[in-house]
Coordinates of C-alpha atoms in Angstrom, one line a residue:
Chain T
X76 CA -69.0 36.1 323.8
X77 CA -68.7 35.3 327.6
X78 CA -68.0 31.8 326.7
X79 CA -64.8 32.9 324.9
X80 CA -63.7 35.0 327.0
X81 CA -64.0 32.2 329.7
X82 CA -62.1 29.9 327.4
X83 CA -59.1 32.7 326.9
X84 CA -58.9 32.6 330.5
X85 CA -59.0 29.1 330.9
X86 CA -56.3 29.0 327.8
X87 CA -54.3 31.5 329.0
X88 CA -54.3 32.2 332.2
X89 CA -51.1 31.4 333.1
X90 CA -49.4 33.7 331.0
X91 CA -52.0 36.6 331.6
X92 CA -51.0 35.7 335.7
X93 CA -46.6 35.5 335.3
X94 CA -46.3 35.8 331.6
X95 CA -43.4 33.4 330.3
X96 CA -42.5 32.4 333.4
X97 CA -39.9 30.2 334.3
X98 CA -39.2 29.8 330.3
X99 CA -38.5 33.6 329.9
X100 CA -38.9 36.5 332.1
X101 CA -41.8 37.0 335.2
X102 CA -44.5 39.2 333.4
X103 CA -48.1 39.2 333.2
X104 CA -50.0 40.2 336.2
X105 CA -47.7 39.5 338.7
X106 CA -45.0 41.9 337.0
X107 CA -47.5 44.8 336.7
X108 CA -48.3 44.6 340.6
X109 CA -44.3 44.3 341.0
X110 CA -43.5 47.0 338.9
X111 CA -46.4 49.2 340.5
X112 CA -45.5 47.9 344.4
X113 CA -41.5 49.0 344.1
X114 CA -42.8 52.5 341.9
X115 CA -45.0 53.3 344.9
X116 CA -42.4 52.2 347.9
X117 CA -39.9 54.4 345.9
X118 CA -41.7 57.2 345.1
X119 CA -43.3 57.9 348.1
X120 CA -40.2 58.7 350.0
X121 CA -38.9 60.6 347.5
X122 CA -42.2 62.7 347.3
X123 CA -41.6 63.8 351.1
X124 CA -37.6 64.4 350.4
X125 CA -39.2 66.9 347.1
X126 CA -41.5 68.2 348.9
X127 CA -39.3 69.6 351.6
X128 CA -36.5 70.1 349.5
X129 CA -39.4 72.7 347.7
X130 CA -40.2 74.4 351.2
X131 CA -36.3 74.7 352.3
X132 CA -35.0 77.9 352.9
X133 CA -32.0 77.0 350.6
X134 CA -32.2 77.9 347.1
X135 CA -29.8 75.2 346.0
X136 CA -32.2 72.6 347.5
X137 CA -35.3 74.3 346.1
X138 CA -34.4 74.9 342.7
X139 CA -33.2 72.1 341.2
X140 CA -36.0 70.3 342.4
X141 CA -38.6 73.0 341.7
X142 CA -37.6 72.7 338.3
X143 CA -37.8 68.9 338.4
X144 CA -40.6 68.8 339.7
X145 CA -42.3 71.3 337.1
X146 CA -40.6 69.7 334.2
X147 CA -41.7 65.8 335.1
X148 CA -45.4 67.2 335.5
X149 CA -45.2 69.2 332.0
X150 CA -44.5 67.1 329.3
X151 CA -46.6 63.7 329.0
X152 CA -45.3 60.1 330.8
X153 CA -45.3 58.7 327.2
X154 CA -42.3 61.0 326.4
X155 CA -40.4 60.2 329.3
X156 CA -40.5 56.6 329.0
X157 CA -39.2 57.0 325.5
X158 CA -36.5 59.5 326.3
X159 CA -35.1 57.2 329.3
X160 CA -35.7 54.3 327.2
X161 CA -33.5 55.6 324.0
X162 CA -31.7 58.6 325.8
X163 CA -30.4 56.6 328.9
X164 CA -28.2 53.5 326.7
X165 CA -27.0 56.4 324.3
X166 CA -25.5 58.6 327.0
X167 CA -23.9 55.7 329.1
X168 CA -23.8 52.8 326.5
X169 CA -25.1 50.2 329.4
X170 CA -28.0 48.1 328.3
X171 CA -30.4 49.2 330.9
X172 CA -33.6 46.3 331.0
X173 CA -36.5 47.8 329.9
X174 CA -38.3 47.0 333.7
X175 CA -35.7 48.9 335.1
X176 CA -35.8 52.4 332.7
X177 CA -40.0 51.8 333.0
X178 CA -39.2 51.4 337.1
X179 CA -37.2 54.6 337.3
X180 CA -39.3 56.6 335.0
X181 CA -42.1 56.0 337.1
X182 CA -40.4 56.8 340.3
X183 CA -39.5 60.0 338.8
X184 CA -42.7 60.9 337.3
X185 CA -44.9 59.9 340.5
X186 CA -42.3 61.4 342.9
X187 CA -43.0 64.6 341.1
X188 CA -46.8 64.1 341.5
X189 CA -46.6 62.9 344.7
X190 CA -44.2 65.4 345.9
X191 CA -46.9 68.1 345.4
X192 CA -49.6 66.6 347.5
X193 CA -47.1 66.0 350.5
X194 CA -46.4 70.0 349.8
X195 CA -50.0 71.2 349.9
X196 CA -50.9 68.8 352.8
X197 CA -47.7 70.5 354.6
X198 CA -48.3 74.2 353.5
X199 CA -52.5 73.5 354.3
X200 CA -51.4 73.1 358.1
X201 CA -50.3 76.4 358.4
X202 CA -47.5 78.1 360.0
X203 CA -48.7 78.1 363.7
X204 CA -47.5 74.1 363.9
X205 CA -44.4 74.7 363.0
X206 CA -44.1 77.3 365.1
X207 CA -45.3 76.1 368.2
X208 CA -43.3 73.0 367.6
X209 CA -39.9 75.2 367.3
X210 CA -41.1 77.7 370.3
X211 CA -40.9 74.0 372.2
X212 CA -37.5 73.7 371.4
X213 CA -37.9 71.1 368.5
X214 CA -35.1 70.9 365.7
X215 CA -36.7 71.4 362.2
X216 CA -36.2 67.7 361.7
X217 CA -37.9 66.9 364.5
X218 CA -40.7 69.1 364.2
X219 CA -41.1 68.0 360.9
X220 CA -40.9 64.1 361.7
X221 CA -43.3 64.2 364.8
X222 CA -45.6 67.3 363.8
X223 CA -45.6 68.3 360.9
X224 CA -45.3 65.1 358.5
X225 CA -47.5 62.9 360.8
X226 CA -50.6 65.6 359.8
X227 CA -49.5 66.7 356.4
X228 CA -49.7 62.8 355.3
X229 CA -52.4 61.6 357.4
X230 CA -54.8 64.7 355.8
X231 CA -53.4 63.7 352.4
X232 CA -54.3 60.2 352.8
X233 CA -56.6 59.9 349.9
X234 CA -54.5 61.6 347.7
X235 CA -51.6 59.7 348.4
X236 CA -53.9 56.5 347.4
X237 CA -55.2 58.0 344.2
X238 CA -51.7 58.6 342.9
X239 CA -51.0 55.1 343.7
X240 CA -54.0 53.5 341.4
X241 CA -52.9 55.8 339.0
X242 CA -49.6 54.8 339.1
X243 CA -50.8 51.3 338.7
X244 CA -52.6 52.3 335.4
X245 CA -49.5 54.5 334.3
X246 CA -47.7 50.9 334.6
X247 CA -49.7 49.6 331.2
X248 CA -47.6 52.4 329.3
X249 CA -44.3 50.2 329.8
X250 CA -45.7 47.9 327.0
X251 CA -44.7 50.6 324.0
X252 CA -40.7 49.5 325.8
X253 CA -41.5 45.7 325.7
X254 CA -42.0 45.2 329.7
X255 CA -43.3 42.3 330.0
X256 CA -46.5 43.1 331.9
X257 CA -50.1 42.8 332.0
X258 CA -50.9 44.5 328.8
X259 CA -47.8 42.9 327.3
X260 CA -49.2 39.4 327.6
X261 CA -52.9 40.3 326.9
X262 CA -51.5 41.9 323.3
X263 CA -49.7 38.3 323.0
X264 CA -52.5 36.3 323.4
X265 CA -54.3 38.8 321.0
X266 CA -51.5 37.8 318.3
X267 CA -52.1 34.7 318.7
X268 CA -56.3 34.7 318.7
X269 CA -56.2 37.3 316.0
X270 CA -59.5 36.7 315.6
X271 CA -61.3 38.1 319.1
X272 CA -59.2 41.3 320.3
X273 CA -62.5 42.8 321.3
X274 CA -62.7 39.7 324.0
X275 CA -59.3 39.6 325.0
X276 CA -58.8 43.7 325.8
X277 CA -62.2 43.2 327.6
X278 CA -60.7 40.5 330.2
X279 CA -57.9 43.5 330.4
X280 CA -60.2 46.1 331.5
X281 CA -61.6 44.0 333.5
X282 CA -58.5 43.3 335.7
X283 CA -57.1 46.7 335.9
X284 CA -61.1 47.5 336.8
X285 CA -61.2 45.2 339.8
X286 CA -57.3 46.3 340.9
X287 CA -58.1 49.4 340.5
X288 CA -61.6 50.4 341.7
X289 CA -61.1 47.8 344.5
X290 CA -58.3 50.5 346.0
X291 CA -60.2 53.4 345.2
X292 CA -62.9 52.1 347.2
X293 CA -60.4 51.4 350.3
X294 CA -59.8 55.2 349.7
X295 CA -63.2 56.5 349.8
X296 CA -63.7 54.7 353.0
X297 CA -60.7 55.8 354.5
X298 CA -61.4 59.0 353.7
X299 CA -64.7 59.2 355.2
X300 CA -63.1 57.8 358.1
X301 CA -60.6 60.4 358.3
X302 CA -63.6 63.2 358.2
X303 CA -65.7 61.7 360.8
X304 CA -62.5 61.7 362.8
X305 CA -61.6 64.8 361.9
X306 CA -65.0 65.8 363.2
X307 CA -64.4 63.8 366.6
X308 CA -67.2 62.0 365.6
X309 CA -65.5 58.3 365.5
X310 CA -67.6 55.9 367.4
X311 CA -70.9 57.5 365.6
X312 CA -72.2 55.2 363.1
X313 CA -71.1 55.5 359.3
X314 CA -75.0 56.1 358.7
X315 CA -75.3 59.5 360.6
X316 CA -72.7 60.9 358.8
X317 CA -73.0 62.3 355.1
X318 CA -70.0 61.5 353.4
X319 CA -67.6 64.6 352.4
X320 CA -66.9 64.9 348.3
X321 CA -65.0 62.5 347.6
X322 CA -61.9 64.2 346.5
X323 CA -59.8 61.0 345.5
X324 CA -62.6 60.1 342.7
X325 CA -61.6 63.0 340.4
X326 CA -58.2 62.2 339.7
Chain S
X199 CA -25.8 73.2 378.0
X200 CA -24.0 75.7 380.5
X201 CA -25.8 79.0 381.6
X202 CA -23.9 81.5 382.9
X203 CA -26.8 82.0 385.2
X204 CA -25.9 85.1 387.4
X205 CA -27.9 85.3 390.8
X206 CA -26.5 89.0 391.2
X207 CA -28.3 90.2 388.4
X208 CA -31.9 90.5 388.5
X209 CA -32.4 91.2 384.6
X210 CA -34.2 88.1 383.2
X211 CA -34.3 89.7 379.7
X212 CA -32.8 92.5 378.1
X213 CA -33.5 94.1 375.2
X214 CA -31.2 96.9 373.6
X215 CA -31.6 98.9 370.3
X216 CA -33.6 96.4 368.9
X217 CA -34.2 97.0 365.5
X218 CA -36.7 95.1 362.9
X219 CA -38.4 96.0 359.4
X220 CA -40.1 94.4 357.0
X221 CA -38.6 95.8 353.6
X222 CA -38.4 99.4 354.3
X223 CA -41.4 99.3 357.1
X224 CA -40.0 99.3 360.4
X225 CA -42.0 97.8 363.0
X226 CA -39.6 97.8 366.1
X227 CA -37.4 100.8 366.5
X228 CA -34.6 101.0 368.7
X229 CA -36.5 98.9 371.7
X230 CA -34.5 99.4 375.1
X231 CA -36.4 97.4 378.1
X232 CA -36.0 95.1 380.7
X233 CA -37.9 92.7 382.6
X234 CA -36.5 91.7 386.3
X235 CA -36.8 88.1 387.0
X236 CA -40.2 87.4 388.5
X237 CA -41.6 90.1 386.9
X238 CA -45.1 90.3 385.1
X239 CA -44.7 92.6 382.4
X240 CA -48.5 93.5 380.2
X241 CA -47.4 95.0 376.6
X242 CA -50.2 97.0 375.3
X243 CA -50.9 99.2 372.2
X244 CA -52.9 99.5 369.6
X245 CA -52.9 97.2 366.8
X246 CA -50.2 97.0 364.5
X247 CA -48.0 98.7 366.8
X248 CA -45.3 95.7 366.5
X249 CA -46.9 94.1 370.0
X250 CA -46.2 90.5 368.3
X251 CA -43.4 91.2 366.7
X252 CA -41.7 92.3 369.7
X253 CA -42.7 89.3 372.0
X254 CA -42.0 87.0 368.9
X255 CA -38.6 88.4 368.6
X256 CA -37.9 87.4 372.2
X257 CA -37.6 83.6 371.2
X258 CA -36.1 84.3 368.1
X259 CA -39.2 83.5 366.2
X260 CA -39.1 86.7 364.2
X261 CA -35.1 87.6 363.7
X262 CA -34.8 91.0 364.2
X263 CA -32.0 93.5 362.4
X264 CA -29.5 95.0 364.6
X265 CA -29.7 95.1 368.5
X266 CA -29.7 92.5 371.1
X267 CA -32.0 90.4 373.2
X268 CA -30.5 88.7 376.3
X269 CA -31.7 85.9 378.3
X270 CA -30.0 85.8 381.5
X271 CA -27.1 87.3 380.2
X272 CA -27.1 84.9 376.7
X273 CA -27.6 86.7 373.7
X274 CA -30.7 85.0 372.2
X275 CA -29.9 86.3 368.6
X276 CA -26.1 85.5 368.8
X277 CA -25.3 83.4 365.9
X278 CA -25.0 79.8 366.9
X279 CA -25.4 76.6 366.0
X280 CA -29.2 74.9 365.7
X281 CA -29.1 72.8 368.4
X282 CA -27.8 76.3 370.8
X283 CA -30.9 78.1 369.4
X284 CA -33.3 74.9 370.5
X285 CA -31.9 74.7 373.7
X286 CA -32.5 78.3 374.3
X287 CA -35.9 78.2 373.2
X288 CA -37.3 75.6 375.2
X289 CA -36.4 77.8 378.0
X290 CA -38.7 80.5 376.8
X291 CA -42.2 79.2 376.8
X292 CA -44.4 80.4 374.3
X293 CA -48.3 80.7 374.6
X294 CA -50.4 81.8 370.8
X295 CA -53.1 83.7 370.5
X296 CA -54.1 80.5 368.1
X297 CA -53.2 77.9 370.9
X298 CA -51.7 75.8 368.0
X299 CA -52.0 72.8 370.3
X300 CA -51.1 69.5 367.7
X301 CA -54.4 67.9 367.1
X302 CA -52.9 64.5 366.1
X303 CA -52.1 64.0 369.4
X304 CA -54.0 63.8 372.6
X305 CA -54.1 66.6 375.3
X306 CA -51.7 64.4 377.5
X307 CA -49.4 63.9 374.6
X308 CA -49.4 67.0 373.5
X309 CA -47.9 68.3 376.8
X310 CA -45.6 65.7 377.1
X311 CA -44.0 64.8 374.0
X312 CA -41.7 67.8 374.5
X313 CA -39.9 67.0 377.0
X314 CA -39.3 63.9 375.6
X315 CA -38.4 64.5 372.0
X316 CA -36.2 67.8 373.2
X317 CA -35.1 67.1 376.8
X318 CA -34.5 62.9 376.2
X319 CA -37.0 62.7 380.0
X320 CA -38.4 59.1 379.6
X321 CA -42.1 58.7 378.5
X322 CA -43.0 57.6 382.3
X323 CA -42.0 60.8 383.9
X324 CA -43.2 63.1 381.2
X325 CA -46.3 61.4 381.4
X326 CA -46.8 61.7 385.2
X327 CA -45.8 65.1 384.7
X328 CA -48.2 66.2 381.8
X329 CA -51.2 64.5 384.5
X330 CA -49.7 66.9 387.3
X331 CA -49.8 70.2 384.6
X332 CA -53.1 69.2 383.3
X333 CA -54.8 69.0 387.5
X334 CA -52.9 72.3 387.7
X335 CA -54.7 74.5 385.0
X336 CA -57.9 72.6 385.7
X337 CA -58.1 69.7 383.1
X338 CA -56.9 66.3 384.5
X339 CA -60.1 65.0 383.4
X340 CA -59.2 65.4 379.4
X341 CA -55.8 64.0 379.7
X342 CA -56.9 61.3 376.8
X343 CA -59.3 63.9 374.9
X344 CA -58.1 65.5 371.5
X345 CA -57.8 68.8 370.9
X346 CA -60.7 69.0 369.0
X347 CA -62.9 68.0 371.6
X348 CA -62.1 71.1 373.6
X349 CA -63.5 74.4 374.0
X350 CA -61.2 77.6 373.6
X351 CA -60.5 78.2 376.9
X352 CA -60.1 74.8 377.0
X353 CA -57.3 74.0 374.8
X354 CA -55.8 77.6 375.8
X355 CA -54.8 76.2 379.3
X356 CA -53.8 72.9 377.6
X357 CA -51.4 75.2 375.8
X358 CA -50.1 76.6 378.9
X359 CA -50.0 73.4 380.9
X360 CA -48.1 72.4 377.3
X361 CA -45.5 75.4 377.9
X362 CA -44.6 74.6 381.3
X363 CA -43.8 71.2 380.8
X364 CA -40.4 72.3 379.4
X365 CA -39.9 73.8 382.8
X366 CA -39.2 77.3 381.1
X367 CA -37.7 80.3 383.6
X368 CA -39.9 82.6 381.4
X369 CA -43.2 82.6 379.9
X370 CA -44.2 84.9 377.1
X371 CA -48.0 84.9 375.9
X372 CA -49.0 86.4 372.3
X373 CA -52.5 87.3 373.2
X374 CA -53.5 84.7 374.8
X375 CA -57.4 85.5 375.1
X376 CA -57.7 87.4 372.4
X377 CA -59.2 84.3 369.8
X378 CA -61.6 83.0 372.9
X379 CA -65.3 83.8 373.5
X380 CA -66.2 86.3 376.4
X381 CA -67.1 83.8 379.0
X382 CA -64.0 81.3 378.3
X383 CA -61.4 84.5 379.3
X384 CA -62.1 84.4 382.7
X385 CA -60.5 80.5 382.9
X386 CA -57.5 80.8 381.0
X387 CA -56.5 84.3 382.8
X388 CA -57.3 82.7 386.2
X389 CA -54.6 80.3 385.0
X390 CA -52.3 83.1 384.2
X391 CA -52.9 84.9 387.3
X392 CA -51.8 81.8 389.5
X393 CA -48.4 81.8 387.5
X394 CA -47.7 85.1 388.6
X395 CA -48.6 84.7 392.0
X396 CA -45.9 81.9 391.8
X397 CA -43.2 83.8 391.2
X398 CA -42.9 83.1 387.4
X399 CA -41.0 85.5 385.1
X400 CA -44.0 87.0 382.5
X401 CA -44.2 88.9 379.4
X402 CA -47.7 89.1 378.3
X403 CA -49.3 91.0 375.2
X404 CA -53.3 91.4 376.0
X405 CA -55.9 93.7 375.6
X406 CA -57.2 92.3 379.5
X407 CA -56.8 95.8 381.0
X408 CA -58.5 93.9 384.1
X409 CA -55.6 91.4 384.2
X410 CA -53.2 94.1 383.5
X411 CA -54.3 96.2 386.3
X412 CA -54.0 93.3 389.1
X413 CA -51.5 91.3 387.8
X414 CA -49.0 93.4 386.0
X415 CA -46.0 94.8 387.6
X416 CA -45.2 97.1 385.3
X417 CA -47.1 97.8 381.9
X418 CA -45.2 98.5 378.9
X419 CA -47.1 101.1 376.2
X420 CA -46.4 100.4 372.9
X421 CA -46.8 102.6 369.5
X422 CA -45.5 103.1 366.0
X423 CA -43.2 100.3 366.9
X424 CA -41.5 102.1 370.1
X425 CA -41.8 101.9 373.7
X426 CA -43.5 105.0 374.4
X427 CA -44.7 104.9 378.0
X428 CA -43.3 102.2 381.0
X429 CA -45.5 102.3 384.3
X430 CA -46.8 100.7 386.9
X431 CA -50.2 100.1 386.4
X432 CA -51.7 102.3 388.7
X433 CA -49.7 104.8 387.3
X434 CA -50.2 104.1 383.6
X435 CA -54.4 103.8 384.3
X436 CA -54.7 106.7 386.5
X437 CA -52.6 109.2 384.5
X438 CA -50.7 108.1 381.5
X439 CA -48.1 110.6 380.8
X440 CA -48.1 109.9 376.5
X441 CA -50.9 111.5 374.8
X442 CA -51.2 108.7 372.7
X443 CA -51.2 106.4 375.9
X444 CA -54.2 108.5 377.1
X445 CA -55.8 108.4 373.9
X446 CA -55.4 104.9 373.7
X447 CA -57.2 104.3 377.3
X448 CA -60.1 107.0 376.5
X449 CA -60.5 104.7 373.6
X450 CA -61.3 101.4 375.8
X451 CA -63.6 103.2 378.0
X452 CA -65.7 103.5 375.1

């Protein structure tokens, strides 16, 4: 079996990497870690703008978005995709790419995620930083951007990376709208085999496995990190310190 | 920003018919005070009289109802513009009970990144300046040390050293001992004490009857969300007029 699966890499590696590539569109690999780079570097401003938009004082900032926010997180991403990917070219009649409707869904979906671990790192800080920050004179922009946000993120750290490597594992759902990713081209090598899906889904495991685990463990380290720091323990060696519960595992 | 800073007057901060509740619970009732410029004023009372309230309204970081509080002569909750209200309150500095020093940021940053985020000084001269606070309340040897590293006391004086960096005419403490162990008290109102002697304008909420008694220049007794009883302190300790005053000082001799 190993020796198959070695000679579907060796066979198609190419299009598992970039998919058709220059003969039709980028896909593959490379298209899932593009679609799951720009969903990340989108959503994650977005998260902060929710999750203050949540905390304002102003209803008409915090309601619209509250209700965002609790609508993305309450119905499954499989239904969104499909309601952008039918709903979207009905309402406006443009022929949206199927990259771009998974792109934006994602934002969307992860924004809302992400939005409410920004929140809970701001609102775990208390009110006494805010307040010695404005009893300083500092704007609520300002207090936010050099006090508040700088915490609130830093604490969520590992949070923040455990909604990314799930985002990169939300990505494989864009194969029900033909994007042309990573599970895309392993189902077309499959059609094409026919005869060893159990070999070719394995090499697909395998490669969202290494992605995947290899960040989770850059989280688990940081976040140890971040608790010996925390603990103003940070030139002690790793080995002196028991590691916290690893929070970012049970996502 | 223009003051209409009157030299005549000797009122640093005003307060008249200041009303607050909470709902339909009132906790500051028609307050009428005064505090002279370089006075030290102690606020005492018993819990939940409105002690913090009061001394959180005077930098406007409770809003209070009806009323007015003045800071010499400029109605502090006027309504005005957000950038007004900033400007006025980094001339009030504010000390918590909590210290709520930012523990991102080292002791030295933490008293200068202030004055240069709000007043635009460069990072040179704030720096230099944070060094000279820190020698003054005693800690110019934790200039790069994080909060966390420090004792009570410790990040207490920090907080004050963090106050004064805004160069504020007036500095109100919320309990400032009150979340220290016994023997770190002594530091941070030795601190306080040198403040006063300098001259600085002080409105202080403690249960330090000590500190009261040598440092205060007039003590205000508050109840039930009133200012029952205003007297010097070797009036208010020797013979409080207010039975609830007296009862309130039989009670700490216990």
């Amino acid at each position: 079996m190993i020796h198959d699966m070695i000679a579907i890499v060796r066979d198609y590696w190419l299009l598992l990497l970039i998919g058709q590539y220059p003969n039709g569109p980028l896909g593959g690999l490379a298209n899932t870690l593009i679609l799951s780079a720009l969903s990340i570097a989108l959503a994650f401003p977005i998260s902060i703008l929710f999750a203050t938009a949540r905390l304002s004082k102003s209803p008409l900032l915090r309601w619209p978005v509250t209700a965002l926010v609790y609508f993305t997180r309450g119905v499954p991403l499989l239904m969104l995709i499909l309601w952008s990917y039918f709903l979207v070219p009905l309402l406006t009649g443009a022929d949206v790419p199927s990259f771009v409707t998974m792109l934006t869904t994602l934002v969307v979906y992860q924004s809302a995620f992400l939005s409410e671990v920004v929140r809970a790192g701001i609102v775990a800080l208390g009110p006494g930083q805010m307040d010695a920050a404005r009893a300083l004179g500092h704007s609520y922009i300002g207090a936010m951007r050099y006090i508040i946000l700088p915490q609130a993120l830093y604490n969520m750290i590992p949070s923040i990376l455990s909604t990314f490597v799930s985002t990169i594992k939300d990505t494989t759902l864009g194969y029900v709208i033909n994007v042309p990713d990573l599970t895309f081209a392993a189902s077309q090598v499959n059609n094409q085999l026919l005869t060893q899906p159990f070999q070719v889904f394995l090499i697909l495991a395998i490669v969202y496995f290494a992605i995947c685990w290899t960040l989770t463990y850059f989280a688990n380290r940081l976040e140890r990190r971040i608790t010996r720091r925390r603990a103003g323990l940070l030139n002690v060696s790793a080995a002196v310190v028991t590691p916290s519960k690893i929070v970012s595992e049970q996502l | 920003m223009t003051m209409s800073v009157s030299t005549q007057e000797s009122q640093m901060i005003r307060l008249s018919q200041v009303c607050k509740s909470y709902g339909d619970y009132p906790v500051l009732k028609d307050i009428d005070a005064e505090v002279a410029r370089g006075e030290v004023v102690v606020i005492c009372g018993p819990s939940g009289s409105g002690k913090s309230t009061l001394i959180r309204t005077i930098n406007r970081l409770e809003e209070i109802n009806s009323g007015s509080i003045t800071l010499d002569g400029q109605n502090i909750h006027a309504s005005m513009r957000a950038k007004a209200l900033n400007a006025m309150r980094s001339r009030i500095g504010f000390v918590f009970q909590n210290f709520n020093l930012f523990p991102h940021l080292s002791v030295a940053e933490n008293v200068s990144m202030s004055p240069i985020r709000v007043k635009g000084v460069t990072a040179d001269v704030a720096h230099e300046k944070a060094l000279k606070l820190l020698d003054r309340v005693g800690l110019a040897d934790k200039a790069r040390a994080y909060p966390g590293q420090l004792s009570g006391g410790q990040q207490q004086r920090v907080a004050i050293a963090r106050a004064l960096a805004m160069e504020p005419p007036v500095m109100l403490f919320d309990e400032p001992t009150s979340a220290l162990d016994p023997e770190m008290v002594g530091e941070v109102l030795a601190v306080m004490k040198s403040l006063a002697s300098e001259g600085m304008t002080m409105l202080c909420v403690t249960h330090e009857m000590g500190f009261a008694r040598d440092v205060a220049d007039r003590i205000w007794f508050i109840d039930a969300g009133q200012i029952i009883e205003t007297a010097s302190p070797e009036d208010f300790f020797s013979n409080p007029t207010h039975p609830r005053a007296q009862r309130f000082l039989a009670d700490l001799r216990h």
